[in-house]
GROMACS .gro file of C-alpha atoms in nm:
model
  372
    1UNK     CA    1   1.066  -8.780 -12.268
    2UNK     CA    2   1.272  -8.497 -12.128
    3UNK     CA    3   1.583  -8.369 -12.240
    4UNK     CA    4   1.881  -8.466 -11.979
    5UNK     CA    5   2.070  -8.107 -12.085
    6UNK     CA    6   1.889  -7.760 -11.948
    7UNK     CA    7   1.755  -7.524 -12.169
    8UNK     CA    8   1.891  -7.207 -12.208
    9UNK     CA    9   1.635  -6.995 -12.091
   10UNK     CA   10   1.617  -7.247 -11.763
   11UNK     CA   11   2.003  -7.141 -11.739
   12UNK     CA   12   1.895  -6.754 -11.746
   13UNK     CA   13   1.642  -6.788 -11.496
   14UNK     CA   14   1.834  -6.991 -11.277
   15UNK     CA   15   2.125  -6.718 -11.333
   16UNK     CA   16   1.834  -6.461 -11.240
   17UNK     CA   17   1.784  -6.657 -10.943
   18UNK     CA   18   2.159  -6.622 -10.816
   19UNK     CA   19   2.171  -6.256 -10.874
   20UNK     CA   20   1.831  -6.175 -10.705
   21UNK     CA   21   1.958  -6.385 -10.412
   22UNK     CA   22   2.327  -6.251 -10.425
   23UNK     CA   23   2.110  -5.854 -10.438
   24UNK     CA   24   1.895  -5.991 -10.143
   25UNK     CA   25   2.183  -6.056  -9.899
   26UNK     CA   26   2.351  -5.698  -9.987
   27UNK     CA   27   1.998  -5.552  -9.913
   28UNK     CA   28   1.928  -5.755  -9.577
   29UNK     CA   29   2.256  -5.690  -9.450
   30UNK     CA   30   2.222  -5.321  -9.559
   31UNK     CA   31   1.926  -5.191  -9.571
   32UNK     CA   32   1.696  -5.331  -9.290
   33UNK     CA   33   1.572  -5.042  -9.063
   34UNK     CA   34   1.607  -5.129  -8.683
   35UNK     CA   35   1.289  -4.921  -8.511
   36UNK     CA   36   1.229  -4.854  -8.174
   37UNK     CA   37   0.995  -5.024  -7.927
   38UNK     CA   38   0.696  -4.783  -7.842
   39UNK     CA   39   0.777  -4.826  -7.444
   40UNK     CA   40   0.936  -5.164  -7.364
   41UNK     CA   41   0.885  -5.054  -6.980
   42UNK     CA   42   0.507  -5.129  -7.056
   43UNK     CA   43   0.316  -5.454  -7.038
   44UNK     CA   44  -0.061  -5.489  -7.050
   45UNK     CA   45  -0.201  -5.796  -6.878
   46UNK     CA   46  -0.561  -5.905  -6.833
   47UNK     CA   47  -0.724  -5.929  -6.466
   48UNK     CA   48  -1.054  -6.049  -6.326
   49UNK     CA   49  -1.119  -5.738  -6.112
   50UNK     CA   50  -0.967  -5.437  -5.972
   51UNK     CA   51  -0.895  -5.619  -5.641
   52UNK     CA   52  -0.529  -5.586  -5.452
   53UNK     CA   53  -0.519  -5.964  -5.447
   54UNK     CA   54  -0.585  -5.926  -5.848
   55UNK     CA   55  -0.332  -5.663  -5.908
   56UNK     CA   56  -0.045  -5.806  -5.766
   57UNK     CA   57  -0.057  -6.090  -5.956
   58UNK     CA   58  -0.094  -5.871  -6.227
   59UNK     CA   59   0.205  -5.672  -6.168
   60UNK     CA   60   0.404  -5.947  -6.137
   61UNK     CA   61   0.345  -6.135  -6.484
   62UNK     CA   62   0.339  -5.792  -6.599
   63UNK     CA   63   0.745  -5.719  -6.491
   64UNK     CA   64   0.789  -6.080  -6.578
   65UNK     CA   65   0.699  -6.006  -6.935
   66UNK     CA   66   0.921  -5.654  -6.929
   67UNK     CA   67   1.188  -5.831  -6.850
   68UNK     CA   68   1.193  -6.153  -7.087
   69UNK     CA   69   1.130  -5.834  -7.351
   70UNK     CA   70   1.444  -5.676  -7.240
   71UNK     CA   71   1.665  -5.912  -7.178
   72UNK     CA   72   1.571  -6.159  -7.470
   73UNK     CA   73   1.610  -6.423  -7.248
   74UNK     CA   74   1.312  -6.675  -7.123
   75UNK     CA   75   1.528  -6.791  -6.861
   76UNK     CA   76   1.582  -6.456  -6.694
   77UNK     CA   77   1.317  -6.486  -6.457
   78UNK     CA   78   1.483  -6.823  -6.287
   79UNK     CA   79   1.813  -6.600  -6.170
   80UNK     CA   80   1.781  -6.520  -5.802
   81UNK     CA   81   1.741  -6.168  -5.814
   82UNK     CA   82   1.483  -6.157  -6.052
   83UNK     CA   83   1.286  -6.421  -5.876
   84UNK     CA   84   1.324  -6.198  -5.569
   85UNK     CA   85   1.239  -5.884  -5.741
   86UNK     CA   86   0.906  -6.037  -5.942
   87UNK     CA   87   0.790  -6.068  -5.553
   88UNK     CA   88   0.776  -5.730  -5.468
   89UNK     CA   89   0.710  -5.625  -5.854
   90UNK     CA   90   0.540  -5.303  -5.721
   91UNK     CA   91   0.926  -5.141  -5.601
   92UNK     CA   92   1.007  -5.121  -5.917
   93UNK     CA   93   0.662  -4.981  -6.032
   94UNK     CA   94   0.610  -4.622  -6.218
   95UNK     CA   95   0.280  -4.608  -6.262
   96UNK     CA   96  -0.043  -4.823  -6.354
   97UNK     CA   97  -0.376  -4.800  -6.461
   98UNK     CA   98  -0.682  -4.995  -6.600
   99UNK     CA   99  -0.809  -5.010  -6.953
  100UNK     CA  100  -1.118  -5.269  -7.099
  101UNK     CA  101  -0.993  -5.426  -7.420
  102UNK     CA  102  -1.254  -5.653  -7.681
  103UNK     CA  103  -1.350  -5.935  -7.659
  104UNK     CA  104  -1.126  -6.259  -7.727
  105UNK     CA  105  -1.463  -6.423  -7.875
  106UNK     CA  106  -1.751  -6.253  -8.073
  107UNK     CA  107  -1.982  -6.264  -7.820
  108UNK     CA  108  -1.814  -6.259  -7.518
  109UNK     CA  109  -1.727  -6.022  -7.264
  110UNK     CA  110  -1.487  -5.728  -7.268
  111UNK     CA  111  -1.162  -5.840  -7.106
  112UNK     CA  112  -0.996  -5.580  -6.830
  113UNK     CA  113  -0.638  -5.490  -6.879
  114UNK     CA  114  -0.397  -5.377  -6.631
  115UNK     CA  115  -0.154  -5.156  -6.741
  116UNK     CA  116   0.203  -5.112  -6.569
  117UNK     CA  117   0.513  -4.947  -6.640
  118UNK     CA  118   0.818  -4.956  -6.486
  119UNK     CA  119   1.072  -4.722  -6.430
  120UNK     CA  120   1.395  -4.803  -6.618
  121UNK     CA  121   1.648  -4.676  -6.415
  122UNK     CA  122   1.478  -4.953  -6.204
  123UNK     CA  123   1.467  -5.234  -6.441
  124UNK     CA  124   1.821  -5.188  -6.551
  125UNK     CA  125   1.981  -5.197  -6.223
  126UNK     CA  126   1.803  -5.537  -6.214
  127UNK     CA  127   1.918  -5.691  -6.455
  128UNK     CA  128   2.271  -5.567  -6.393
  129UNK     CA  129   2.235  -5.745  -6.057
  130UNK     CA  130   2.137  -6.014  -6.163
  131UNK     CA  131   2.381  -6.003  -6.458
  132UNK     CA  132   2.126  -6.066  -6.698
  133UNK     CA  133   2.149  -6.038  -7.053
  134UNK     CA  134   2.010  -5.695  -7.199
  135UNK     CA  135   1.857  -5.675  -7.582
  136UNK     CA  136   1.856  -5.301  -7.708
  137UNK     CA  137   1.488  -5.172  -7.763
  138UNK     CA  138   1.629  -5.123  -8.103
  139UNK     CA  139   1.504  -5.407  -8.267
  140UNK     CA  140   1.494  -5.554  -8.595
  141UNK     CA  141   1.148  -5.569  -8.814
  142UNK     CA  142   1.016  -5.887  -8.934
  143UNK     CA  143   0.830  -5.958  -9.263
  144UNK     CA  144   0.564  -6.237  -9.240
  145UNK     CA  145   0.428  -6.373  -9.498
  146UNK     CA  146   0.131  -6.632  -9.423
  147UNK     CA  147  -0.098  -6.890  -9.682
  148UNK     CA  148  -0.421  -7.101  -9.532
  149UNK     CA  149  -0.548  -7.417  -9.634
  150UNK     CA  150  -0.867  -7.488  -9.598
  151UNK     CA  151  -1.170  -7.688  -9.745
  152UNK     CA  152  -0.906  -7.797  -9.989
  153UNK     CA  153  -0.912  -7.399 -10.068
  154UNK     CA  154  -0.576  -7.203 -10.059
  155UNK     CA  155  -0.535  -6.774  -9.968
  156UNK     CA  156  -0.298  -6.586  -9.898
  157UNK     CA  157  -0.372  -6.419  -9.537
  158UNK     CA  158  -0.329  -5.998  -9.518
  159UNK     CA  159  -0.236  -5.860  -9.186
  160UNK     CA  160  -0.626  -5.810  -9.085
  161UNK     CA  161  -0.719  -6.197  -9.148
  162UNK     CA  162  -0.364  -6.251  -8.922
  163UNK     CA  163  -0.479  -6.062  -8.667
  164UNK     CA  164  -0.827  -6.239  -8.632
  165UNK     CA  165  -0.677  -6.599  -8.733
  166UNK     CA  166  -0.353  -6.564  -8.527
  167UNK     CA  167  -0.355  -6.339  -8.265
  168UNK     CA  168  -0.146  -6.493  -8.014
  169UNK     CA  169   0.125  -6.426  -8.272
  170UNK     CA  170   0.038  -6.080  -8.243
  171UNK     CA  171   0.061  -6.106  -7.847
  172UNK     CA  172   0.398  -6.264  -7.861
  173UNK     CA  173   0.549  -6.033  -8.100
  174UNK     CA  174   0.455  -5.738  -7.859
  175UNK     CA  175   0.517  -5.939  -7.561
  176UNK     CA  176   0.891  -6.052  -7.718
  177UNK     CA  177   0.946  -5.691  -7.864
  178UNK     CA  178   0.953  -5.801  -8.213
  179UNK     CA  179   0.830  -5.555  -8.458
  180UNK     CA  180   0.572  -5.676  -8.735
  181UNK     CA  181   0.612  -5.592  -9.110
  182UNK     CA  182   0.300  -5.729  -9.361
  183UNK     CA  183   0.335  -5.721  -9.710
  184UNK     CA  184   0.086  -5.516  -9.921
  185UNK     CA  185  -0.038  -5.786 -10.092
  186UNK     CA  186  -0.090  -5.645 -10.447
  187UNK     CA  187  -0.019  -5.734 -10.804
  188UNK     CA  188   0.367  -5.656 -10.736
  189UNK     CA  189   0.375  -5.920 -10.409
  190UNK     CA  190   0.152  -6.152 -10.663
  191UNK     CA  191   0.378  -6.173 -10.955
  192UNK     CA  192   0.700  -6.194 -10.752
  193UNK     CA  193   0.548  -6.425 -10.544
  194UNK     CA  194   0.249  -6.646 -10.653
  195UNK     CA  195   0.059  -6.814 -10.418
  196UNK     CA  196   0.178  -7.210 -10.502
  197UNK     CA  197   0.573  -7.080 -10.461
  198UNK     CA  198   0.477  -6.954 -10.106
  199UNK     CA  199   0.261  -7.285 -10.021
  200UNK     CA  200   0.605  -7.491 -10.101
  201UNK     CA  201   0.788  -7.225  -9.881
  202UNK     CA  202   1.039  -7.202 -10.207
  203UNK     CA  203   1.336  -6.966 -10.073
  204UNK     CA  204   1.461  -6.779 -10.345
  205UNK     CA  205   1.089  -6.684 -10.436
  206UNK     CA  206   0.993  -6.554 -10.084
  207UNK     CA  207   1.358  -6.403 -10.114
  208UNK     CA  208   1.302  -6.213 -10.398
  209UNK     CA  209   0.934  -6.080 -10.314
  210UNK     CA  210   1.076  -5.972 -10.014
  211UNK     CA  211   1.318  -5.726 -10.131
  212UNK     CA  212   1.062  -5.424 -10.185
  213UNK     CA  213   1.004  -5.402  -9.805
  214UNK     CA  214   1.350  -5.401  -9.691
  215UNK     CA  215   1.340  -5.607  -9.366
  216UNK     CA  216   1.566  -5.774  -9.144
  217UNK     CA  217   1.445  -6.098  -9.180
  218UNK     CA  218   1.157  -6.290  -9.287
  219UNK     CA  219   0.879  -6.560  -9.125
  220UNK     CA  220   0.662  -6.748  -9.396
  221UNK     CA  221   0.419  -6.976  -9.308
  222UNK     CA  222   0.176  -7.250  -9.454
  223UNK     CA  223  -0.066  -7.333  -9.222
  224UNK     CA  224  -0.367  -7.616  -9.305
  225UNK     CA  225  -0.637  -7.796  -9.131
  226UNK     CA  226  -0.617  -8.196  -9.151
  227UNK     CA  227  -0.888  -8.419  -9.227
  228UNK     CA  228  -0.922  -8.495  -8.791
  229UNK     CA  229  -0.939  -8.129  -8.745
  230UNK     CA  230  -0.639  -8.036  -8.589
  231UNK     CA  231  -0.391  -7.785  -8.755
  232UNK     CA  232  -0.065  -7.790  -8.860
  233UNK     CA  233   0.187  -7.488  -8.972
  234UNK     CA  234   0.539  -7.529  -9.122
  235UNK     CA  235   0.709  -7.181  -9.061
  236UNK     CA  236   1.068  -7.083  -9.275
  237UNK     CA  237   1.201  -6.833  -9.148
  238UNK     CA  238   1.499  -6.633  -9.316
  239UNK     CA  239   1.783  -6.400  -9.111
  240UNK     CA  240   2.057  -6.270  -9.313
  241UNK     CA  241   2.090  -6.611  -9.528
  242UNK     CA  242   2.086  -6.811  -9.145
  243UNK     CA  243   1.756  -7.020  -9.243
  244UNK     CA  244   1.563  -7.258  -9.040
  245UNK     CA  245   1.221  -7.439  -9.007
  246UNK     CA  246   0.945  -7.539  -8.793
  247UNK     CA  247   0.668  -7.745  -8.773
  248UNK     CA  248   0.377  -7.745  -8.550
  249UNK     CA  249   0.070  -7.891  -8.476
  250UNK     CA  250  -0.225  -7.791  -8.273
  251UNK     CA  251  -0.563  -7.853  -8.193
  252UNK     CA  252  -0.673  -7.445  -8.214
  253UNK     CA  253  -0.547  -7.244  -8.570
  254UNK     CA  254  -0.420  -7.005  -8.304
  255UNK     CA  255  -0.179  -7.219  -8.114
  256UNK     CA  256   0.032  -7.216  -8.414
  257UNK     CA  257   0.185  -6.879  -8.430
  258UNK     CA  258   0.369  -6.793  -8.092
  259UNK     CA  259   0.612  -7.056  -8.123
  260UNK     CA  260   0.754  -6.925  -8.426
  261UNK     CA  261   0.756  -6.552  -8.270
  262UNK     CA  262   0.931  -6.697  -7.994
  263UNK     CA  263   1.206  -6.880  -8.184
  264UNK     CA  264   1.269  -6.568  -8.408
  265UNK     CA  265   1.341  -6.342  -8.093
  266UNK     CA  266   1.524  -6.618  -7.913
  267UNK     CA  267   1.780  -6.611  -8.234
  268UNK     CA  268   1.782  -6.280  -8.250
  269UNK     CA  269   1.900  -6.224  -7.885
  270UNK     CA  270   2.149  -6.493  -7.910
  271UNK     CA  271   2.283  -6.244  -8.146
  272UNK     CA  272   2.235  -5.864  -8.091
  273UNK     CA  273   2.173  -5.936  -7.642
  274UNK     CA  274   2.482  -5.813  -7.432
  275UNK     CA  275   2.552  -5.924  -7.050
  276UNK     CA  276   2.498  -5.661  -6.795
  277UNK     CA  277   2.717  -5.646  -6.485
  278UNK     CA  278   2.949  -5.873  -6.503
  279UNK     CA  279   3.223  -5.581  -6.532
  280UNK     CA  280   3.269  -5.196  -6.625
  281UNK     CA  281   3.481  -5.082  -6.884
  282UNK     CA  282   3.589  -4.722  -6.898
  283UNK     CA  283   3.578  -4.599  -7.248
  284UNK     CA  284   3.720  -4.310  -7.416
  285UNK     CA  285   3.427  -4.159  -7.693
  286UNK     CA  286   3.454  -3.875  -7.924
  287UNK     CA  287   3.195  -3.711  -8.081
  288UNK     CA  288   3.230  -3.469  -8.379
  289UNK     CA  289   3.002  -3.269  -8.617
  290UNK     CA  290   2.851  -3.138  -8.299
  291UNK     CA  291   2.827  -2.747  -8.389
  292UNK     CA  292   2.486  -2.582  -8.268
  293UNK     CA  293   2.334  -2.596  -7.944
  294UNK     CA  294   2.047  -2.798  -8.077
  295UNK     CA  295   2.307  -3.091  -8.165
  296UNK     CA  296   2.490  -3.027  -7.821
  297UNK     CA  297   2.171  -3.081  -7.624
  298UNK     CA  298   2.068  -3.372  -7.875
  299UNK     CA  299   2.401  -3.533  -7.818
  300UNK     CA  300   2.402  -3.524  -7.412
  301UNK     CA  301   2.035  -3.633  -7.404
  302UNK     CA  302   2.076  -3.935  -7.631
  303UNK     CA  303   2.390  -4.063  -7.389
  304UNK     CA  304   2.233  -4.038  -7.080
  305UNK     CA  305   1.945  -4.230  -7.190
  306UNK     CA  306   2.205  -4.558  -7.276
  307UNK     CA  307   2.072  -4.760  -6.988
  308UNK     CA  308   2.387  -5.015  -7.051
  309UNK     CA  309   2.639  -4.713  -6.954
  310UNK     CA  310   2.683  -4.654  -6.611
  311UNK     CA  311   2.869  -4.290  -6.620
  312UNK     CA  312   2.894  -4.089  -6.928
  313UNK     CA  313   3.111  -3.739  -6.819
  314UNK     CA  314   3.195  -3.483  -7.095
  315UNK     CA  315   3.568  -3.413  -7.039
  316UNK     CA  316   3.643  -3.173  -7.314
  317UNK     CA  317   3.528  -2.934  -7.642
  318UNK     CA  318   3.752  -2.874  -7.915
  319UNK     CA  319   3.533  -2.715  -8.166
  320UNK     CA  320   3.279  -2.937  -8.318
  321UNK     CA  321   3.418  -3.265  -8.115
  322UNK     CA  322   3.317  -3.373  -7.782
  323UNK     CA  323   3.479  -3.574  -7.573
  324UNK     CA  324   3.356  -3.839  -7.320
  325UNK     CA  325   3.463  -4.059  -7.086
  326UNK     CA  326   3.231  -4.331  -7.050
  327UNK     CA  327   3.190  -4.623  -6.806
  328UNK     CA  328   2.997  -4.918  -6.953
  329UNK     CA  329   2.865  -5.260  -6.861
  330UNK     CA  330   2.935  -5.404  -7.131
  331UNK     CA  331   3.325  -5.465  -7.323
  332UNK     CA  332   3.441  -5.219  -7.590
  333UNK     CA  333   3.356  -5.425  -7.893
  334UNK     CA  334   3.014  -5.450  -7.770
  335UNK     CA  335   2.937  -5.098  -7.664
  336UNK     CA  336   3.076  -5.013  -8.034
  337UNK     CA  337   2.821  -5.256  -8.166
  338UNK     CA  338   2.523  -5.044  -7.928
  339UNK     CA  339   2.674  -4.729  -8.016
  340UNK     CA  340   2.589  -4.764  -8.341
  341UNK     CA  341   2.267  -4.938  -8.333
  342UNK     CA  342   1.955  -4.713  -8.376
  343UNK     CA  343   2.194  -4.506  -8.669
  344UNK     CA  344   2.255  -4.164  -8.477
  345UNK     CA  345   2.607  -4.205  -8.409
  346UNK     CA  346   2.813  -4.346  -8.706
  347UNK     CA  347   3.172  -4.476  -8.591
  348UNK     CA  348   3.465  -4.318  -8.786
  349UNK     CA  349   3.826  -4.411  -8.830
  350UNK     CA  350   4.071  -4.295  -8.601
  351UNK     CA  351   4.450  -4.284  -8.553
  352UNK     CA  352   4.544  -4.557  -8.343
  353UNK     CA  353   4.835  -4.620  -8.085
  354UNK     CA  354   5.093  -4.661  -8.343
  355UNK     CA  355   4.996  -4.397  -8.598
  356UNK     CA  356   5.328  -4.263  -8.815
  357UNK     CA  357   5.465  -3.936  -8.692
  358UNK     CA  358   5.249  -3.650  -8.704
  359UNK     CA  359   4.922  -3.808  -8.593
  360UNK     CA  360   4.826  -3.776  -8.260
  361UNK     CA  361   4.743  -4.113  -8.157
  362UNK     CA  362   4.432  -4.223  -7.984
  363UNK     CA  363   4.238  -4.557  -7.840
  364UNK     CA  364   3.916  -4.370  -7.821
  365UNK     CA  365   3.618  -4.465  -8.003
  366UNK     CA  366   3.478  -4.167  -8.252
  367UNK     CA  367   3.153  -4.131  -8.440
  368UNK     CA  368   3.007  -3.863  -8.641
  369UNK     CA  369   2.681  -3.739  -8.474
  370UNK     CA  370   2.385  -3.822  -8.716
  371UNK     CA  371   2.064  -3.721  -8.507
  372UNK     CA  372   2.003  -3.389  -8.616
   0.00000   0.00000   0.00000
């Protein structure tokens, strides 16, 4: 017979629990470290030959999978001028080449890649055109933690076993432009979180575990082989405290990991994508803390390269402070939000229209120049 009333040291750890979670959310929110796609202009697709017939097929899956990337959007390729544009992918081309990659099966033959890239200037006007949604190669990192079940036999999977069990989910991360965190996997990851707590897909003890790597969300997954044969996977995935779950069920072990990849990125566009073209606000932008050469030149590359501002002119020096006026596709709120995103400008306080006498007022935007 159980007692009704909790014990006390149930009440600590379930007091643990709250704080660890409450600590969590300050970390997520915090902490996570956006990184940069390695060259979102770049897809890799496979061909049969080197033929022309071959290669423009090629090229035109391969801007169809740039721009999904880009614009975070599956749909983007249904908007007239993309459909247009994915006809005559090679206008928009920079450069391509031809590279063999392994084998998909142990003993079959190596696969040949094409490999395009396209020249952004090129794919932005695009998707301004079409006025498309546009997802900052900045991009958040995902932890994944993953258990198998198999032969009635449970493991926890590292990133190697992933990569031969699940590759697709590799492919969709790159193709998606979600970057891939893996957990270490050592006595730490163990204790925090043991193997029977990640099989239930308990929340508070993925949480917790998670809070050594620092991510911006989290994808856990128990995946198992029924006694027909087929597969099934139940993913939980974890943004920010925003939680949801899927289930799947496939025939292959592999079909069960690009769904998930794709569900991640699609809420993570809904939330951080912007909408290109549909009108240009001129912006005022200071920058200050800008005193050596090094910073000036650091500063004027890194705005020029903001392929949601149309026009950025420098309009005036005083001292360490530049000022810019800046045209951009997007409102002000959300070019504050892109400003801001990859941590090399960080926005500061300014006197607004109806500062007290004595303070000159301003409406433009001002950050503090963090790139070095």
């Amino acid at each position: 017979m159980h007692d009704l009333a909790p014990s006390v040291s149930a009440r600590i750890i379930h007091l643990w629990r709250c704080l660890l979670l409450a600590l969590f959310c300050t970390v997520f929110s915090r902490h996570g470290v956006a990184v940069d796609l390695p060259d979102p202009y770049l897809a890799r697709v496979e061909v049969a030959d080197q033929s022309t017939q071959a290669r423009d097929s090629a090229l035109q899956r391969a801007l169809h999978e740039v721009l999904i990337r880009l614009s975070g959007d599956q749909q983007v390729v249904a908007l007239p001028a993309v459909k247009e544009a994915l006809s005559k992918a090679d206008s928009l081309l920079d450069q391509y080449g031809y590279d063999r990659a392994p084998a998909l099966a142990p003993e079959g033959p190596a696969r040949l890649l094409l490999e395009a890239r396209f020249r952004p200037e090129a794919i932005m006007a695009l998707l301004r055109e079409a006025n498309a949604l546009y997802w900052a190669p900045n991009r958040p990192q995902l932890l994944i933690w993953s258990v198998l079940e198999q032969n009635q036999e449970r493991r926890l999977l590292n990133a190697s076993e992933m990569q031969a069990l699940l590759p697709a989910l590799f492919t969709a991360a790159q193709q998606r432009g979600v970057p891939l965190l893996f957990p270490l996997n050592d006595l730490e990851d163990a204790t925090a979180l043991p193997l029977d707590q990640l099989w239930l897909l308990n929340g508070e003890a993925i949480t917790a575990a998670s809070l050594r790597y620092h991510p911006d969300g989290v994808l856990a997954g128990r995946i198992e082989q029924r006694p027909d044969g087929r597969w099934q996977a139940r993913w939980w995935f974890d943004d920010n405290g925003e939680r949801w779950q899927l289930d799947l069920d496939a025939d292959a072990l592999d079909a069960l990991a690009a769904g998930a990849i794709d569900q991640v990125a699609n809420n993570w566009a809904s939330r951080h994508a912007v909408r290109l073209g549909a009108s240009a606000e001129q912006l005022e932008l200071e920058i200050t803390e800008v005193n050596t050469l090094a910073r000036y030149a650091a500063v004027m590359s890194h705005l020029k390269k903001l392929p949601w501002a149309r026009r950025v002119t420098l309009v005036g020096v005083s001292g360490p402070m530049l000022r810019f006026s800046l045209v951009s596709d997007v409102d002000r709120s959300q070019s504050q939000q892109l400003l801001q995103l990859d941590g090399k400008l960080e926005q500061q306080s300014q006197p607004v229209a109806d500062a007290p006498p004595g303070v000159v007022p301003t409406t433009a935007l001002r950050y503090r120049w963090r790139g070095g």
